[in-house]
């Protein structure tokens, strides 16, 4: 789990709104079968006639094409692309590392999600456990990517304040100076109205201080500065012009302002690459063209919710825009286990909040929760992963996994790893046992457990998908008297 709501921002936004052989590290060059040549680039404006789509008009779009012709990919208007995003460039202790975007940032294909590290949740990992997970994943198993945010942990309180997660990671790094070179640090600025040029710089300085480092590798917007219905925790998908014109979104930071701030930080050596969370193809492409127009640094990564029950990014144009043929931008998938739903633990007995007619059972689950879905607040907020259609899809995938002799968790993680558009999957854990289970599916030394899914099983997954294409954005319990609102107050459809 990685990113927070945008359509619900007025209610959940941070209160801190402001202005050829193995080397000494166990690395081996990736085999040729994992490498791919850089595809020939296709210029978006030339291919699709999209010049008038962008706020700079046809002339600036034409300039963007000129800059693009340098073969920069999505690394910068100033640098030649080093290669296609998502290609495997090395293997470290059995863990594949892939190119993120067109530059020289390489990330493990499994990254540590840290949203609840040091948090106020009933099962938030404490600092000791967080450090044990870092020891195992990074020092022993070759994981490099750590994804966090200035707003983490979620939930927070006075004893577990925002920024605590970055401090926990920073204290682990401080134990041994060599650890910094083993990891790719990714953090986020709180989104919405907090995103300004001034705050992008100020907030990054705060994150660097908490980490105890002089630069971070990846810096993303936790959610967009602008309104977009596709960055939320509810079921909103439709764009509404009147919401765009709401006071909260008035005078939001432009794509150009964001690019300018990020580019200056990169040029100052405080940042290596940047990107966006919970955004869409328009946000990505407009950001890229703003960078081309300014000869600045274009985004190298997108981070969105993605799983067996949410393929939205593959089918709404984002994967097309991110392709090495187009903007050459990496993709970090979060919620690949759909908040724990795709482990199957809520199949036999529904989540606590889904048992309104059995008060005794609901109270039992609330007092001894199996995971977030049994927590009243989380369970309500994340209801879309348990909608009727989502439940139908989950049961169908569980049956496929059972027939194939594997767990639903294994099917979900391996399926996400198999997708062409996915650079890395961000996965959170609350115990060492959970982490060990995840690692075996990515460790190339675990030849049995890390085998890719067979083609016939992938096709059966696609057949389920075709019967129920957007399950987490569908619902069979929308009330006639709800007045265009969803279960957590989000605007529908």
XYZ file of C-alpha atoms in Angstrom:
493
model
C 0.000 0.000 0.000
C 1.526 3.299 -0.941
C -0.597 6.293 -1.793
C -3.463 8.211 -0.243
C -6.688 9.646 -1.628
C -6.977 12.749 -3.748
C -10.740 13.047 -4.147
C -10.965 12.787 -0.343
C -8.112 15.228 0.218
C -10.097 17.871 2.157
C -10.792 15.238 4.813
C -7.573 13.211 4.973
C -4.853 15.614 3.845
C -1.926 16.051 6.203
C -2.359 18.713 8.830
C 1.149 19.854 7.948
C 0.089 21.819 4.872
C 2.833 24.350 4.317
C 4.406 26.773 1.904
C 30.261 -11.364 -16.007
C 31.144 -12.880 -12.637
C 30.021 -12.189 -9.127
C 31.396 -9.111 -7.453
C 31.859 -8.326 -3.771
C 28.207 -7.324 -3.425
C 26.929 -10.616 -4.750
C 25.905 -9.099 -8.081
C 25.829 -11.000 -11.335
C 25.240 -9.572 -14.799
C 21.751 -10.400 -15.996
C 21.505 -13.129 -18.584
C 20.815 -12.123 -22.159
C 17.345 -13.626 -22.075
C 16.250 -10.889 -19.667
C 17.733 -8.052 -21.712
C 15.906 -6.309 -24.489
C 17.102 -3.836 -27.047
C 15.756 -0.315 -26.844
C 12.615 -0.054 -29.005
C 12.473 2.713 -31.560
C 10.721 5.772 -30.141
C 7.426 7.031 -31.465
C 6.756 10.713 -30.910
C 3.352 11.182 -29.346
C 2.510 14.376 -31.196
C 3.540 12.926 -34.538
C 1.789 9.624 -33.974
C -1.485 10.886 -32.572
C -1.701 14.562 -33.500
C -1.956 15.611 -29.878
C -0.278 19.001 -30.154
C -3.366 20.931 -29.125
C -3.847 18.714 -26.053
C -1.138 20.506 -24.125
C -1.331 23.967 -22.574
C 1.640 25.267 -24.551
C -0.116 24.877 -27.906
C 1.132 23.402 -31.173
C 4.390 25.354 -31.267
C 5.542 24.128 -27.881
C 4.412 20.605 -28.679
C 6.540 20.771 -31.816
C 9.462 21.925 -29.680
C 8.857 18.953 -27.422
C 9.168 16.649 -30.422
C 12.472 18.282 -31.315
C 13.778 17.717 -27.796
C 12.411 14.206 -27.842
C 14.341 13.395 -30.995
C 17.504 13.296 -28.903
C 16.330 9.902 -27.681
C 16.036 11.139 -24.139
C 13.276 8.768 -23.131
C 11.863 9.956 -19.829
C 15.117 10.609 -18.050
C 15.647 14.246 -19.050
C 15.529 16.741 -21.882
C 19.272 16.984 -21.298
C 20.464 13.376 -21.333
C 20.483 10.457 -23.715
C 18.322 7.537 -22.632
C 20.441 4.758 -21.174
C 17.958 2.051 -22.174
C 14.346 0.911 -22.035
C 12.507 0.956 -18.746
C 11.847 -2.398 -17.091
C 14.803 -4.215 -18.636
C 16.660 -6.454 -16.177
C 20.155 -5.040 -15.726
C 21.582 -7.198 -12.941
C 20.807 -9.840 -10.340
C 21.813 -9.307 -6.697
C 21.643 -12.293 -4.343
C 18.986 -13.833 -6.558
C 16.902 -10.631 -6.852
C 16.424 -9.138 -10.312
C 17.023 -5.394 -10.599
C 15.334 -3.453 -13.384
C 15.833 -0.086 -15.030
C 13.322 2.473 -13.751
C 12.628 4.850 -16.628
C 15.313 5.616 -19.158
C 18.086 6.599 -16.756
C 20.497 4.862 -14.428
C 18.174 4.127 -11.509
C 17.900 0.364 -11.003
C 15.359 -1.074 -8.571
C 14.661 -4.571 -7.278
C 11.511 -6.055 -8.798
C 10.090 -6.259 -5.285
C 10.229 -3.158 -3.093
C 9.498 -2.665 0.587
C 6.238 -0.814 1.197
C 6.433 1.086 4.490
C 3.133 2.903 4.943
C 2.516 1.595 8.470
C 6.103 1.266 9.708
C 6.231 2.754 13.195
C 2.552 3.671 13.037
C -0.437 3.705 15.334
C -2.191 0.718 13.730
C -2.928 -2.410 15.759
C -0.353 -4.365 13.734
C 2.072 -1.637 12.661
C 5.657 -2.969 12.737
C 7.729 -1.309 15.449
C 11.238 -0.024 14.800
C 12.930 -3.259 15.857
C 10.852 -5.308 13.432
C 11.324 -2.754 10.650
C 15.098 -3.012 11.042
C 14.919 -6.814 11.043
C 12.951 -6.718 7.789
C 15.506 -4.338 6.262
C 18.351 -6.627 7.343
C 16.726 -9.639 5.718
C 15.470 -7.998 2.545
C 18.370 -5.651 1.758
C 21.446 -7.197 3.326
C 20.621 -10.844 2.633
C 18.183 -11.029 -0.263
C 19.194 -8.231 -2.629
C 16.147 -5.974 -2.279
C 17.157 -2.392 -3.056
C 13.942 -0.364 -3.204
C 12.452 1.210 -0.073
C 9.286 3.227 -0.708
C 7.998 5.669 1.888
C 6.508 9.159 2.280
C 6.782 12.241 4.483
C 3.205 11.539 5.605
C 3.972 8.010 6.819
C 3.087 6.301 9.029
C -0.594 6.031 8.291
C -2.333 6.083 10.681
C -0.315 8.412 12.877
C -0.856 9.965 16.293
C 1.158 11.990 18.790
C 3.225 8.986 19.790
C 3.659 7.908 16.164
C 3.860 11.195 14.216
C 4.108 11.773 10.488
C 7.730 11.494 9.414
C 8.422 8.671 11.851
C 8.804 6.104 9.076
C 11.551 8.112 7.368
C 13.337 8.419 10.719
C 13.160 4.648 11.279
C 14.730 4.062 7.864
C 17.318 6.756 8.543
C 18.393 5.164 11.821
C 18.847 1.829 10.040
C 20.993 3.508 7.370
C 23.095 5.204 10.053
C 24.204 1.833 11.488
C 26.568 1.286 8.540
C 27.607 3.903 6.001
C 27.787 1.289 3.236
C 24.036 0.649 3.455
C 23.178 3.844 1.562
C 24.765 2.463 -1.613
C 22.701 -0.709 -1.377
C 19.310 0.979 -1.436
C 17.139 3.113 -3.670
C 15.267 5.565 -1.422
C 11.873 6.666 -2.717
C 9.746 9.139 -0.795
C 6.781 11.408 -1.477
C 5.594 14.947 -0.920
C 2.053 15.295 0.432
C -0.205 16.044 -2.530
C -2.984 18.451 -3.418
C -2.648 22.089 -2.374
C 0.612 21.295 -0.583
C 2.353 20.878 -3.946
C 4.096 24.146 -4.815
C 7.619 24.819 -6.026
C 8.543 26.147 -2.587
C 7.101 23.162 -0.738
C 8.590 20.592 -3.109
C 12.023 21.888 -2.146
C 11.244 22.479 1.529
C 9.583 19.108 2.057
C 12.417 17.246 0.356
C 14.885 18.943 2.700
C 12.771 17.660 5.594
C 12.854 14.124 4.244
C 16.631 14.270 3.726
C 17.058 15.407 7.318
C 14.934 12.539 8.642
C 16.786 10.026 6.460
C 20.148 11.510 7.424
C 21.318 11.559 3.788
C 22.308 14.207 1.250
C 20.037 13.010 -1.550
C 17.108 10.748 -2.247
C 16.788 8.649 -5.366
C 13.115 9.091 -6.215
C 10.689 11.838 -5.190
C 7.027 11.607 -6.124
C 3.820 13.541 -5.622
C 1.725 11.445 -3.226
C -1.302 12.460 -5.247
C -1.671 15.116 -7.964
C -1.800 18.826 -7.298
C -4.758 19.061 -9.669
C -8.160 17.400 -9.508
C -8.464 14.013 -11.156
C -11.110 11.418 -10.230
C -8.712 8.531 -10.760
C -6.625 9.189 -7.649
C -8.811 8.124 -4.754
C -9.628 5.353 -2.327
C -13.259 5.119 -3.381
C -14.892 4.153 -6.665
C -14.838 7.470 -8.547
C -13.847 7.178 -12.205
C -15.871 9.813 -14.056
C -14.398 13.289 -14.572
C -16.570 16.182 -13.350
C -15.857 19.689 -14.583
C -17.565 21.347 -11.621
C -15.218 19.535 -9.220
C -12.283 20.798 -11.257
C -13.563 24.322 -10.583
C -13.950 23.840 -6.809
C -12.064 26.337 -4.579
C -9.771 23.621 -3.209
C -8.213 23.066 -6.631
C -8.078 26.709 -7.654
C -4.585 27.921 -8.534
C -3.049 24.468 -8.135
C 0.568 24.040 -9.194
C 0.999 23.720 -12.943
C 2.892 20.931 -14.658
C 5.565 23.481 -15.538
C 6.003 24.623 -11.925
C 6.388 21.056 -10.719
C 8.904 20.214 -13.460
C 10.902 23.340 -12.670
C 11.168 22.475 -8.973
C 12.070 18.826 -9.568
C 14.613 19.716 -12.268
C 16.374 22.201 -10.001
C 16.623 19.590 -7.247
C 18.083 17.057 -9.687
C 20.597 19.588 -10.985
C 21.574 20.368 -7.377
C 22.283 16.670 -6.725
C 19.560 16.305 -4.073
C 17.430 14.016 -6.197
C 18.005 11.494 -9.005
C 14.511 11.089 -10.455
C 10.908 12.064 -9.835
C 7.397 11.021 -10.642
C 3.756 10.863 -9.590
C 1.480 8.577 -7.595
C -2.219 8.005 -8.207
C -2.147 9.804 -11.543
C -3.132 8.901 -15.079
C -1.973 9.072 -18.690
C -2.851 12.762 -18.992
C -0.809 13.641 -15.906
C 2.178 11.645 -17.114
C 2.205 12.885 -20.679
C 1.558 16.523 -19.769
C 4.422 16.362 -17.251
C 6.744 14.910 -19.862
C 5.864 17.593 -22.397
C 6.296 20.332 -19.809
C 9.817 18.993 -19.213
C 10.594 18.791 -22.933
C 9.373 22.358 -23.432
C 11.554 23.619 -20.566
C 14.523 21.364 -21.380
C 14.083 20.001 -17.871
C 13.960 16.556 -16.311
C 10.880 14.533 -17.186
C 9.379 12.038 -14.717
C 10.942 8.583 -14.592
C 8.219 6.770 -12.645
C 4.518 6.402 -11.987
C 3.105 4.654 -8.912
C -0.482 3.395 -8.859
C -2.785 0.797 -7.357
C -2.495 -2.369 -9.457
C -3.544 -5.971 -8.919
C -5.483 -8.917 -10.283
C -8.659 -7.004 -9.401
C -7.453 -3.609 -10.625
C -5.836 -3.606 -14.074
C -6.906 -0.033 -14.691
C -3.450 1.318 -15.614
C -3.076 -1.273 -18.369
C -6.387 -0.334 -19.948
C -6.753 3.425 -19.446
C -3.722 4.508 -21.464
C -1.131 4.822 -18.701
C 0.826 1.710 -19.685
C 0.784 2.870 -23.304
C 2.094 6.311 -22.339
C 4.779 4.752 -20.094
C 6.006 2.311 -22.733
C 9.653 2.470 -23.873
C 8.211 3.236 -27.305
C 6.588 6.382 -25.911
C 7.676 8.158 -22.705
C 9.878 5.356 -21.326
C 8.683 5.692 -17.725
C 8.859 3.030 -15.025
C 5.919 1.804 -12.979
C 5.711 0.903 -9.294
C 2.656 -1.199 -8.474
C 1.178 -0.918 -4.999
C -1.664 -2.843 -3.363
C -0.808 -5.899 -5.428
C -2.487 -7.933 -2.688
C -5.459 -5.520 -2.596
C -5.067 -4.647 1.073
C -4.717 -8.318 1.994
C -7.846 -9.435 0.136
C -5.755 -11.346 -2.418
C -4.204 -13.471 0.310
C -7.625 -15.106 0.575
C -7.937 -14.545 4.326
C -11.338 -12.857 4.039
C -12.936 -15.439 1.740
C -14.346 -17.881 4.287
C -15.334 -15.265 6.859
C -16.080 -11.769 5.571
C -14.386 -8.666 6.975
C -15.800 -7.323 10.231
C -17.633 -4.397 8.652
C -19.238 -6.752 6.119
C -21.096 -8.658 8.845
C -23.830 -6.163 9.839
C -26.349 -8.913 10.564
C -24.039 -10.835 12.863
C -23.073 -8.409 15.594
C -21.333 -11.034 17.701
C -19.078 -12.122 14.819
C -18.362 -8.536 13.799
C -17.325 -7.598 17.338
C -15.155 -10.709 17.616
C -13.306 -9.797 14.410
C -12.933 -6.169 15.428
C -11.385 -7.210 18.737
C -9.043 -9.750 17.113
C -8.511 -8.514 13.538
C -6.885 -10.655 10.871
C -5.737 -7.549 9.025
C -6.754 -4.056 8.003
C -10.089 -5.112 6.602
C -11.197 -6.151 10.102
C -10.390 -2.683 11.422
C -13.459 -0.454 11.366
C -11.761 2.596 9.856
C -9.636 0.750 7.299
C -12.448 -1.655 6.502
C -14.790 1.176 5.597
C -12.178 3.170 3.694
C -10.976 0.202 1.627
C -14.400 -1.236 0.891
C -13.858 -1.254 -2.870
C -11.542 -4.274 -2.600
C -14.471 -6.194 -1.118
C -17.290 -5.000 -3.360
C -19.592 -7.714 -4.681
C -17.826 -7.878 -8.076
C -14.392 -7.745 -6.381
C -15.407 -10.647 -4.150
C -16.600 -12.650 -7.163
C -13.289 -12.064 -8.939
C -11.258 -12.926 -5.840
C -13.089 -16.231 -5.416
C -12.540 -17.061 -9.093
C -8.814 -16.334 -8.825
C -8.596 -18.349 -5.608
C -10.099 -21.336 -7.436
C -7.543 -20.980 -10.235
C -4.713 -20.838 -7.700
C -6.008 -23.922 -5.901
C -6.288 -25.881 -9.156
C -2.700 -24.871 -9.973
C -1.430 -26.031 -6.580
C -0.458 -22.607 -5.279
C -1.759 -20.018 -2.845
C -3.763 -17.010 -3.963
C -0.906 -14.850 -2.643
C 1.556 -16.597 -4.960
C -0.759 -16.192 -7.940
C -1.326 -12.490 -7.221
C 2.349 -11.620 -6.753
C 3.608 -13.633 -9.702
C 0.885 -12.290 -11.969
C 1.843 -8.698 -11.157
C 5.528 -9.479 -11.728
C 4.707 -10.953 -15.137
C 3.185 -7.762 -16.551
C 5.247 -5.916 -19.149
C 4.364 -2.517 -17.703
C 5.436 -3.305 -14.125
C 8.961 -2.413 -13.038
C 8.511 -3.330 -9.390
C 5.832 -4.331 -6.880
C 5.675 -2.523 -3.534
C 4.551 -4.892 -0.793
C 4.008 -4.191 2.891
C 4.489 -6.742 5.676
C 3.677 -6.939 9.362
C 5.886 -9.926 10.198
C 9.109 -11.625 9.165
C 7.110 -14.697 8.123
C 5.128 -12.622 5.616
C 8.337 -11.124 4.231
C 9.980 -14.523 3.876
C 6.979 -15.808 1.936
C 7.140 -12.853 -0.446
C 10.898 -13.155 -0.987
C 10.699 -16.760 -2.144
C 8.551 -15.781 -5.120
C 11.170 -13.283 -6.341
C 14.403 -15.056 -5.380
C 15.831 -16.532 -8.575
C 17.850 -18.939 -6.437
C 14.558 -20.469 -5.249
C 14.057 -22.224 -8.576
C 10.776 -23.915 -7.684
C 9.012 -21.014 -5.984
C 10.209 -18.303 -8.370
C 9.120 -20.026 -11.568
C 6.918 -17.749 -13.695
C 3.259 -18.555 -14.140
C 2.582 -20.857 -17.103
C 0.882 -19.414 -20.161
C -2.225 -21.543 -19.786
C -2.788 -20.230 -16.246
C -2.261 -16.651 -17.407
C -4.943 -17.201 -20.024
C -7.369 -18.535 -17.419
C -6.692 -15.379 -15.389
C -7.510 -13.298 -18.463
C -10.742 -15.216 -18.962
C -11.846 -14.323 -15.428
C -10.872 -10.728 -16.095
C -12.955 -10.565 -19.252
C -16.061 -11.535 -17.299
C -15.477 -8.902 -14.616
C -13.208 -6.202 -15.948
C -13.162 -3.447 -13.305
C -14.322 -5.232 -10.156
C -13.072 -2.790 -7.531
C -14.843 0.069 -9.317
C -18.106 -1.837 -9.563
C -20.697 -2.331 -6.850
C -23.925 -4.237 -6.344
C -24.962 -2.248 -3.260
C -25.420 1.344 -4.421
C -28.439 2.770 -2.632
C -31.231 4.562 -4.510
C -31.118 7.316 -1.896
C -27.341 7.830 -1.894
C -27.586 10.836 -4.192
C -24.497 10.238 -6.334
C -22.189 9.369 -3.434
C -20.318 6.161 -2.720
C -19.885 4.316 0.545
C -17.251 6.702 1.871
C -18.798 9.821 0.383
C -16.864 9.859 -2.878
C -18.625 11.108 -5.980
C -20.036 8.434 -8.285
C -19.873 7.087 -10.864
